[in-house]
Coordinates of C-alpha atoms in Angstrom, one line a residue:
X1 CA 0.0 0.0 0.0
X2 CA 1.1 3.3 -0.8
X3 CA 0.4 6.5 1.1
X4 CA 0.1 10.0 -0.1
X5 CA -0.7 13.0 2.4
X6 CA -1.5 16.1 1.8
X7 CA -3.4 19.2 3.1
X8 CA -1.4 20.6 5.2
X9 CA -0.4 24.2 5.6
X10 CA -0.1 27.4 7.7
X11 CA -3.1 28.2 9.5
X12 CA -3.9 30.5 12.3
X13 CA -5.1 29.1 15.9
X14 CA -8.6 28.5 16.2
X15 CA -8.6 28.0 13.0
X16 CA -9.5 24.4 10.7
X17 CA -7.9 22.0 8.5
X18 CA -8.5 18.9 6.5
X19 CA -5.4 16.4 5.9
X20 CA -6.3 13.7 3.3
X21 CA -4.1 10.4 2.4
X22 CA -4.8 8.8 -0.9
X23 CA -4.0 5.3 -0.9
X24 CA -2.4 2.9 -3.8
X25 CA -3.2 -0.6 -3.8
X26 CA -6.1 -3.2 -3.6
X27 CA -6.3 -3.9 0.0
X28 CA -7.1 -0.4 1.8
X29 CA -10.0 -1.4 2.6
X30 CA -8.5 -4.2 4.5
X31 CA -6.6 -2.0 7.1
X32 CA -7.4 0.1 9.5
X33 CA -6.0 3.4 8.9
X34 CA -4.2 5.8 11.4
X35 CA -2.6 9.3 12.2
X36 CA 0.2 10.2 13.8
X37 CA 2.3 13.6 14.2
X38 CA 6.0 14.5 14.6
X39 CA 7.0 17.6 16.4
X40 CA 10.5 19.1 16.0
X41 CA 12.4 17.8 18.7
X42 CA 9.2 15.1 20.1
X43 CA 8.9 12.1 19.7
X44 CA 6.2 10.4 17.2
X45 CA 2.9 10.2 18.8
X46 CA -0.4 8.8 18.1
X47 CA -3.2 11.0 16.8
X48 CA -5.8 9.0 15.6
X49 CA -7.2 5.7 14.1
X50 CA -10.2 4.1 12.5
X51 CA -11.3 0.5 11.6
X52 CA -11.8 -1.0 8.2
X53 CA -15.3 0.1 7.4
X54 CA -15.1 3.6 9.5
X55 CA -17.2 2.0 12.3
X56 CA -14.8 2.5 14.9
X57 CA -12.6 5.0 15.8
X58 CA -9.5 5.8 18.8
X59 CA -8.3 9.5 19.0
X60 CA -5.9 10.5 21.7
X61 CA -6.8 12.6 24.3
X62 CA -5.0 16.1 23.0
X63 CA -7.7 16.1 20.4
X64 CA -10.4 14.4 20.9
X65 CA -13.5 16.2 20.5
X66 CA -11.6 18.8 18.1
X67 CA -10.5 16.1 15.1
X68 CA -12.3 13.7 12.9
X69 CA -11.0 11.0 10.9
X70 CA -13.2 9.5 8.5
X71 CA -12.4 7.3 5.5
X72 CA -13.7 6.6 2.6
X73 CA -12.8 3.2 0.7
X74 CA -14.5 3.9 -2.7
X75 CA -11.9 6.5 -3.0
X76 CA -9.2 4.9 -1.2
X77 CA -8.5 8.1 1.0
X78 CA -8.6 8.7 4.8
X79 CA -9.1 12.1 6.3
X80 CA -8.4 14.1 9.6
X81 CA -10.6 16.8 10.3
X82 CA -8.7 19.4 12.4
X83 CA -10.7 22.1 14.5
X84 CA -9.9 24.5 17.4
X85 CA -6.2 24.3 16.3
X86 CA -3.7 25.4 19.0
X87 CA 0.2 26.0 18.6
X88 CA 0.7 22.6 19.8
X89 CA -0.4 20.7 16.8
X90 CA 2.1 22.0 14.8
X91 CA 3.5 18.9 13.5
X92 CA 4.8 16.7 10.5
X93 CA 1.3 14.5 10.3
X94 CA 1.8 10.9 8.6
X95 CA -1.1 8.7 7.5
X96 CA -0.3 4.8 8.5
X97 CA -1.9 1.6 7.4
X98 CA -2.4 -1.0 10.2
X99 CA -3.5 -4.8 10.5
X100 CA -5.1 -3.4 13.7
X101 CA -7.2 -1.0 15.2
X102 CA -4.2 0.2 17.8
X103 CA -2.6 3.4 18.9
X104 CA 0.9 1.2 18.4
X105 CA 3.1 2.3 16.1
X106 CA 4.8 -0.3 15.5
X107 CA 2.0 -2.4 14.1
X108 CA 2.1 -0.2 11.4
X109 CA 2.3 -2.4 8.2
X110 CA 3.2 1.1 5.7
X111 CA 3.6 4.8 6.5
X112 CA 3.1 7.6 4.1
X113 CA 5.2 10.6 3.8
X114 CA 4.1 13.2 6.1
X115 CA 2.3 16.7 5.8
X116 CA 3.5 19.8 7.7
X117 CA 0.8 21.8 9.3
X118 CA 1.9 25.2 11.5
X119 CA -0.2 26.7 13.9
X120 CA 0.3 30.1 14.2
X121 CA -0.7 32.3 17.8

């Protein structure tokens, strides 16, 4: 599988952004698909993840209730719908294909080449 992100950019805190990852290959539908962001100087951490079919989701505690990921296999893309965005999610993003429906990174089968968002106060 092959992983493409993109949407990311420069936007102002408080404000919104939508991160997409296109996927290449015949079996996206058969992983669950998952977030994580890379801060200069941080470690990776865990942002997000949803099932096979989108009927389950995990988001980590710095943003739930402001992100959304959604997929959507006809198109073979996975999104993460940013809201409220605060200086602290500036961050290299990568989208991840995994056999499971974990926060672990290193189940992760493929990574995609992140997307840089900056949060500006």
């Amino acid at each position: 599988v092959q992983l493409q992100a993109s949407g990311g950019g420069l936007v102002q805190a408080g404000g919104s952004l939508r991160l997409s990852c296109a996927a290449g290959g015949r079996t996206f539908s058969s992983y669950a698909m998952a977030w994580f962001r890379q801060a200069p100087g941080k470690e990776r951490e865990f942002v997000a993840v949803i099932n096979w079919n989108g009927g389950s989701t995990i988001y980590a505690d710095s943003v739930k209730g402001r992100f959304t990921i959604s997929r959507d296999n006809t198109k073979n893309t996975v999104y993460l719908q940013m809201h409220s965005l605060k200086p602290e999610d500036a961050a290299v993003y990568y989208c991840a294909a995994s056999p499971y429906l974990s926060r672990v990174d290193s189940y992760v089968s493929y990574w995609g080449k992140g997307t840089l968002v900056t949060v500006s106060s």
